[in-house]
Amino acid sequence: VSGGLMDLDFIAQYLVLAHAHNYPDIVLGSTESVFKMAMQHALLDEQVGTNLLAAFTLLTKVFFILRLCNSGIMIEESAPIGLKRLLSQLTQSTDFNTLKKNIIAYQTFVHKQFNRLLDMAN
């Protein structure tokens, strides 16, 4: 899925490759820690970094819940209401539709940042 966890990991890996020679502490292992260190070193705009971290947190929670409860794949129309409630509660969303809108908004944002990095590399 465009704007998903793989794109977030790519952005983090790009930041490590592009900046580790000047900021070796950016190489800490996790995507989350790379974003935090990139913000600390002003390699990422604070708002962009904050949104990338929020997207990573939300998408990771959803991914783990789906892996535990549903083999990682969820078809919304046939998903049990209890699973939708669990996803909403654990992501602190008011309801499943709000969660869905938040996921789409974050994926759109992440995809935009991913494309921006690709454009910069060319």
Coordinates of N, CA, C and O in Angstrom, one line a residue:
V1 N 0.8 -1.2 0.0 CA 0.0 0.0 0.0 C 0.9 1.2 0.0 O 1.8 1.4 0.8
S2 N 0.7 2.1 -0.9 CA 1.4 3.4 -0.9 C 1.2 4.2 0.3 O 0.1 4.3 0.8
G3 N 2.3 4.7 0.9 CA 2.2 5.4 2.1 C 2.2 4.6 3.4 O 1.9 5.1 4.4
G4 N 2.5 3.3 3.2 CA 2.4 2.4 4.4 C 3.7 2.2 5.1 O 4.6 3.1 5.0
L5 N 3.8 1.2 5.9 CA 5.0 0.9 6.7 C 6.3 0.8 5.8 O 7.3 1.2 6.3
M6 N 6.2 0.2 4.7 CA 7.4 0.0 3.8 C 7.9 1.4 3.4 O 9.1 1.6 3.3
D7 N 7.0 2.3 3.0 CA 7.4 3.6 2.7 C 8.1 4.4 3.8 O 9.1 5.1 3.7
L8 N 7.5 4.2 5.0 CA 8.1 4.8 6.2 C 9.5 4.2 6.5 O 10.4 5.0 6.8
D9 N 9.6 2.9 6.3 CA 11.0 2.3 6.5 C 12.0 2.8 5.4 O 13.1 3.1 5.7
F10 N 11.5 3.0 4.2 CA 12.3 3.5 3.2 C 12.8 4.9 3.5 O 14.0 5.3 3.3
I11 N 11.9 5.8 4.0 CA 12.3 7.2 4.3 C 13.3 7.1 5.4 O 14.3 7.9 5.4
A12 N 13.1 6.3 6.4 CA 14.1 6.2 7.5 C 15.5 5.7 7.0 O 16.5 6.2 7.3
Q13 N 15.5 4.7 6.1 CA 16.7 4.2 5.5 C 17.4 5.3 4.7 O 18.6 5.4 4.7
Y14 N 16.6 6.0 4.0 CA 17.2 7.1 3.2 C 17.9 8.1 4.1 O 19.0 8.6 3.9
L15 N 17.2 8.5 5.2 CA 17.8 9.4 6.2 C 19.1 8.9 6.7 O 20.1 9.6 6.9
V16 N 19.2 7.6 7.0 CA 20.4 7.0 7.6 C 21.5 7.1 6.5 O 22.6 7.5 6.8
L17 N 21.2 6.6 5.3 CA 22.2 6.6 4.3 C 22.7 8.0 3.9 O 23.9 8.2 3.7
A18 N 21.8 9.0 3.9 CA 22.2 10.3 3.5 C 22.9 11.1 4.6 O 23.7 12.0 4.3
H19 N 22.7 10.7 5.9 CA 23.2 11.6 6.9 C 24.1 10.9 8.0 O 24.6 11.6 8.9
A20 N 24.2 9.6 7.9 CA 24.9 8.9 9.0 C 26.4 9.3 9.1 O 27.0 9.3 10.2
H21 N 27.0 9.8 8.0 CA 28.4 10.2 8.0 C 28.6 11.4 8.9 O 29.6 11.6 9.5
N22 N 27.6 12.3 8.9 CA 27.6 13.5 9.8 C 27.0 13.3 11.2 O 27.4 14.0 12.1
Y23 N 26.0 12.4 11.2 CA 25.3 12.1 12.5 C 25.2 10.6 12.7 O 24.2 10.0 12.5
P24 N 26.3 10.0 13.2 CA 26.3 8.6 13.4 C 25.3 8.1 14.4 O 24.9 6.9 14.3
D25 N 24.8 8.9 15.2 CA 23.8 8.4 16.2 C 22.4 8.2 15.6 O 21.5 7.7 16.2
I26 N 22.3 8.6 14.3 CA 21.0 8.3 13.6 C 20.8 6.9 13.3 O 19.7 6.4 13.1
V27 N 21.9 6.1 13.4 CA 21.9 4.7 13.1 C 21.6 3.9 14.4 O 22.5 3.3 15.0
L28 N 20.3 4.0 14.8 CA 20.0 3.3 16.1 C 19.1 2.1 15.9 O 18.8 1.4 16.8
G29 N 18.8 1.8 14.6 CA 18.0 0.5 14.4 C 16.6 0.6 14.0 O 16.2 0.1 13.0
S30 N 15.8 1.4 14.8 CA 14.4 1.4 14.5 C 14.0 2.6 13.7 O 14.6 3.7 13.7
T31 N 12.9 2.5 12.9 CA 12.4 3.6 12.1 C 12.0 4.7 13.0 O 12.3 5.9 12.7
E32 N 11.4 4.4 14.1 CA 11.0 5.5 15.1 C 12.2 6.3 15.6 O 12.1 7.5 15.6
S33 N 13.2 5.6 15.9 CA 14.4 6.3 16.5 C 15.1 7.1 15.4 O 15.6 8.2 15.7
V34 N 15.1 6.6 14.2 CA 15.7 7.4 13.1 C 14.9 8.7 12.9 O 15.5 9.8 12.8
F35 N 13.6 8.7 12.9 CA 12.8 9.9 12.8 C 13.1 10.8 13.9 O 13.2 12.1 13.7
K36 N 13.2 10.3 15.1 CA 13.4 11.2 16.3 C 14.8 11.8 16.2 O 14.9 13.0 16.5
M37 N 15.8 11.1 15.8 CA 17.1 11.6 15.7 C 17.2 12.6 14.5 O 17.9 13.6 14.6
A38 N 16.5 12.3 13.5 CA 16.5 13.2 12.3 C 15.9 14.6 12.7 O 16.3 15.6 12.3
M39 N 14.8 14.5 13.5 CA 14.2 15.8 14.0 C 15.2 16.5 14.9 O 15.3 17.7 14.8
Q40 N 15.8 15.8 15.8 CA 16.8 16.4 16.8 C 17.9 17.1 16.0 O 18.4 18.1 16.5
H41 N 18.3 16.5 14.9 CA 19.4 17.1 14.2 C 19.0 18.1 13.1 O 19.7 18.5 12.2
A42 N 17.7 18.4 13.1 CA 17.0 19.3 12.1 C 17.2 18.8 10.6 O 17.3 19.5 9.7
L43 N 17.2 17.5 10.5 CA 17.3 16.8 9.2 C 15.8 16.7 8.6 O 15.7 16.5 7.4
L44 N 14.9 16.7 9.5 CA 13.5 16.7 9.2 C 12.8 17.9 9.8 O 13.1 18.2 11.0
D45 N 12.0 18.5 9.1 CA 11.1 19.6 9.6 C 10.3 19.0 10.8 O 9.9 17.8 10.7
E46 N 10.2 19.7 11.9 CA 9.5 19.2 13.1 C 8.1 18.7 12.8 O 7.7 17.6 13.2
Q47 N 7.3 19.4 12.0 CA 6.0 19.0 11.7 C 6.0 17.7 10.8 O 5.2 16.8 11.0
V48 N 6.9 17.7 9.8 CA 7.0 16.5 9.0 C 7.4 15.3 9.9 O 6.8 14.2 9.8
G49 N 8.4 15.5 10.7 CA 8.8 14.4 11.6 C 7.8 13.9 12.5 O 7.6 12.7 12.7
T50 N 7.0 14.8 13.1 CA 6.0 14.5 14.0 C 4.9 13.7 13.3 O 4.4 12.7 13.8
N51 N 4.5 14.1 12.1 CA 3.5 13.4 11.3 C 4.0 12.0 10.9 O 3.3 11.0 10.9
L52 N 5.3 11.9 10.5 CA 5.9 10.6 10.2 C 5.8 9.6 11.4 O 5.5 8.5 11.3
L53 N 6.2 10.2 12.5 CA 6.1 9.4 13.8 C 4.7 8.9 14.1 O 4.5 7.8 14.5
A54 N 3.8 9.9 14.0 CA 2.4 9.5 14.2 C 1.9 8.5 13.3 O 1.1 7.5 13.6
A55 N 2.2 8.6 12.0 CA 1.8 7.6 11.0 C 2.4 6.3 11.3 O 1.7 5.2 11.3
F56 N 3.7 6.3 11.7 CA 4.4 5.0 12.0 C 3.7 4.3 13.2 O 3.4 3.1 13.2
T57 N 3.4 5.1 14.2 CA 2.7 4.6 15.4 C 1.4 4.0 15.1 O 1.1 2.8 15.5
L58 N 0.6 4.7 14.4 CA -0.8 4.3 14.1 C -0.7 3.0 13.2 O -1.4 2.0 13.4
L59 N 0.0 3.1 12.1 CA 0.1 2.0 11.1 C 0.7 0.7 11.8 O 0.2 -0.4 11.5
T60 N 1.6 0.9 12.7 CA 2.2 -0.2 13.3 C 1.2 -0.9 14.3 O 1.1 -2.1 14.3
K61 N 0.4 -0.1 15.0 CA -0.6 -0.7 15.9 C -1.6 -1.5 15.1 O -2.0 -2.6 15.4
V62 N -2.1 -0.9 14.0 CA -3.1 -1.5 13.1 C -2.5 -2.8 12.6 O -3.1 -3.9 12.6
F63 N -1.3 -2.8 12.1 CA -0.6 -4.0 11.5 C -0.5 -5.1 12.5 O -0.9 -6.2 12.2
F64 N 0.0 -4.8 13.7 CA 0.1 -5.8 14.8 C -1.2 -6.4 15.2 O -1.3 -7.6 15.4
I65 N -2.2 -5.6 15.3 CA -3.5 -6.1 15.7 C -4.1 -7.0 14.6 O -4.6 -8.1 14.9
L66 N -3.9 -6.6 13.4 CA -4.4 -7.4 12.3 C -3.7 -8.7 12.2 O -4.2 -9.8 11.9
R67 N -2.4 -8.7 12.4 CA -1.6 -9.9 12.4 C -2.0 -10.9 13.5 O -2.0 -12.1 13.3
L68 N -2.3 -10.3 14.6 CA -2.7 -11.2 15.8 C -4.1 -11.7 15.6 O -4.4 -12.9 16.0
C69 N -5.0 -10.9 15.0 CA -6.4 -11.3 15.0 C -6.9 -11.8 13.7 O -8.0 -12.4 13.6
N70 N -6.2 -11.5 12.6 CA -6.8 -11.7 11.3 C -5.8 -12.1 10.2 O -6.1 -11.8 9.1
S71 N -4.7 -12.6 10.5 CA -3.7 -13.0 9.5 C -3.1 -11.8 8.7 O -2.6 -12.0 7.6
G72 N -3.3 -10.6 9.2 CA -2.8 -9.5 8.5 C -3.6 -8.9 7.4 O -3.3 -7.8 6.9
I73 N -4.7 -9.6 7.1 CA -5.6 -9.1 6.0 C -6.9 -8.8 6.6 O -7.5 -9.7 7.3
M74 N -7.5 -7.7 6.2 CA -8.9 -7.4 6.7 C -9.7 -6.9 5.5 O -9.3 -5.9 4.9
I75 N -10.8 -7.5 5.3 CA -11.8 -7.0 4.3 C -12.8 -6.3 5.1 O -13.6 -7.0 5.9
E76 N -12.9 -5.0 4.9 CA -13.8 -4.2 5.8 C -15.2 -4.7 5.9 O -15.8 -4.8 6.9
E77 N -15.7 -5.0 4.7 CA -17.2 -5.4 4.7 C -17.5 -6.7 5.5 O -18.6 -6.8 6.0
S78 N -16.5 -7.6 5.6 CA -16.8 -8.8 6.3 C -16.1 -8.9 7.6 O -16.2 -9.9 8.3
A79 N -15.4 -7.9 8.0 CA -14.7 -7.9 9.3 C -15.6 -7.9 10.4 O -16.6 -7.1 10.4
P80 N -15.4 -8.7 11.5 CA -16.2 -8.7 12.6 C -16.3 -7.3 13.3 O -15.2 -6.6 13.4
I81 N -17.4 -6.9 13.8 CA -17.6 -5.6 14.5 C -16.6 -5.5 15.7 O -16.1 -4.4 16.0
G82 N -16.4 -6.6 16.3 CA -15.5 -6.6 17.5 C -14.0 -6.3 17.1 O -13.4 -5.6 17.8
L83 N -13.6 -6.7 15.9 CA -12.3 -6.4 15.4 C -12.2 -4.9 15.1 O -11.2 -4.2 15.4
K84 N -13.3 -4.4 14.5 CA -13.3 -2.9 14.2 C -13.3 -2.1 15.5 O -12.6 -1.1 15.6
R85 N -14.0 -2.6 16.5 CA -14.0 -1.9 17.8 C -12.6 -1.9 18.4 O -12.1 -0.9 19.0
L86 N -12.0 -3.1 18.4 CA -10.7 -3.3 19.0 C -9.7 -2.3 18.3 O -8.9 -1.6 19.0
L87 N -9.7 -2.3 17.0 CA -8.8 -1.4 16.2 C -9.0 0.0 16.6 O -8.1 0.8 16.9
S88 N -10.3 0.4 16.7 CA -10.6 1.8 17.1 C -10.1 2.1 18.5 O -9.5 3.2 18.7
Q89 N -10.4 1.2 19.4 CA -10.0 1.5 20.8 C -8.5 1.6 21.0 O -8.0 2.5 21.6
L90 N -7.8 0.6 20.4 CA -6.3 0.5 20.6 C -5.6 1.7 19.9 O -4.4 2.0 20.2
T91 N -6.2 2.3 18.9 CA -5.6 3.4 18.2 C -6.2 4.7 18.7 O -5.9 5.8 18.1
Q92 N -7.0 4.6 19.7 CA -7.6 5.8 20.3 C -8.4 6.6 19.3 O -8.5 7.9 19.4
S93 N -9.1 5.9 18.4 CA -10.0 6.6 17.5 C -11.4 6.5 18.0 O -11.8 5.6 18.7
T94 N -12.2 7.5 17.7 CA -13.6 7.5 18.2 C -14.4 6.4 17.6 O -15.3 5.9 18.3
D95 N -14.2 6.0 16.4 CA -14.9 4.9 15.8 C -14.1 4.4 14.6 O -13.0 5.0 14.2
F96 N -14.5 3.3 13.9 CA -13.8 2.7 12.8 C -13.7 3.7 11.6 O -12.6 3.7 11.0
N97 N -14.7 4.4 11.3 CA -14.7 5.3 10.2 C -13.6 6.4 10.4 O -12.9 6.8 9.5
T98 N -13.5 6.9 11.6 CA -12.5 7.9 11.9 C -11.1 7.3 11.8 O -10.2 7.9 11.2
L99 N -10.9 6.1 12.3 CA -9.7 5.4 12.1 C -9.3 5.2 10.6 O -8.2 5.5 10.2
K100 N -10.3 4.8 9.8 CA -10.1 4.7 8.4 C -9.6 6.0 7.7 O -8.7 6.0 7.0
K101 N -10.3 7.1 8.1 CA -9.9 8.4 7.6 C -8.5 8.8 8.0 O -7.8 9.4 7.2
N102 N -8.2 8.5 9.2 CA -6.8 8.8 9.7 C -5.8 8.0 9.0 O -4.7 8.6 8.6
I103 N -6.0 6.8 8.8 CA -5.1 5.9 8.0 C -4.9 6.5 6.6 O -3.8 6.6 6.1
I104 N -6.0 6.8 5.9 CA -5.9 7.3 4.6 C -5.1 8.7 4.6 O -4.3 8.9 3.7
A105 N -5.4 9.5 5.5 CA -4.7 10.8 5.6 C -3.2 10.6 5.8 O -2.3 11.2 5.2
Y106 N -2.8 9.7 6.7 CA -1.4 9.4 7.0 C -0.7 8.8 5.8 O 0.4 9.1 5.4
Q107 N -1.4 7.9 5.1 CA -0.8 7.2 4.0 C -0.6 8.2 2.9 O 0.4 8.2 2.2
T108 N -1.5 9.1 2.7 CA -1.4 10.2 1.7 C -0.2 11.0 2.0 O 0.7 11.4 1.1
F109 N 0.0 11.4 3.3 CA 1.1 12.3 3.7 C 2.4 11.5 3.5 O 3.4 12.1 3.0
V110 N 2.5 10.3 4.0 CA 3.7 9.5 3.8 C 4.1 9.3 2.4 O 5.3 9.4 2.0
H111 N 3.1 9.0 1.5 CA 3.4 8.8 0.1 C 3.9 10.1 -0.5 O 4.9 10.1 -1.3
K112 N 3.4 11.2 -0.1 CA 3.9 12.5 -0.6 C 5.4 12.7 -0.1 O 6.2 13.2 -0.9
Q113 N 5.7 12.4 1.1 CA 7.1 12.5 1.6 C 8.0 11.5 0.9 O 9.1 11.9 0.5
F114 N 7.5 10.4 0.6 CA 8.3 9.3 -0.1 C 8.6 9.9 -1.5 O 9.8 9.8 -1.9
N115 N 7.6 10.4 -2.2 CA 7.8 10.9 -3.6 C 8.8 12.1 -3.5 O 9.6 12.3 -4.5
R116 N 8.7 12.9 -2.5 CA 9.6 14.1 -2.4 C 11.0 13.7 -2.3 O 11.9 14.2 -2.9
L117 N 11.3 12.6 -1.5 CA 12.6 12.1 -1.4 C 13.1 11.5 -2.7 O 14.3 11.8 -3.1
L118 N 12.3 10.8 -3.4 CA 12.6 10.3 -4.7 C 13.0 11.4 -5.7 O 13.9 11.4 -6.5
D119 N 12.2 12.5 -5.7 CA 12.4 13.7 -6.5 C 13.7 14.3 -6.2 O 14.5 14.8 -7.1
M120 N 14.1 14.4 -4.9 CA 15.3 15.0 -4.5 C 16.5 14.2 -5.0 O 17.6 14.7 -5.3
A121 N 16.3 12.9 -5.0 CA 17.4 12.0 -5.4 C 17.7 12.1 -6.9 O 18.8 11.7 -7.3
N122 N 16.8 12.5 -7.6 CA 17.0 12.6 -9.1 C 17.7 13.8 -9.5 O 17.8 14.8 -9.2

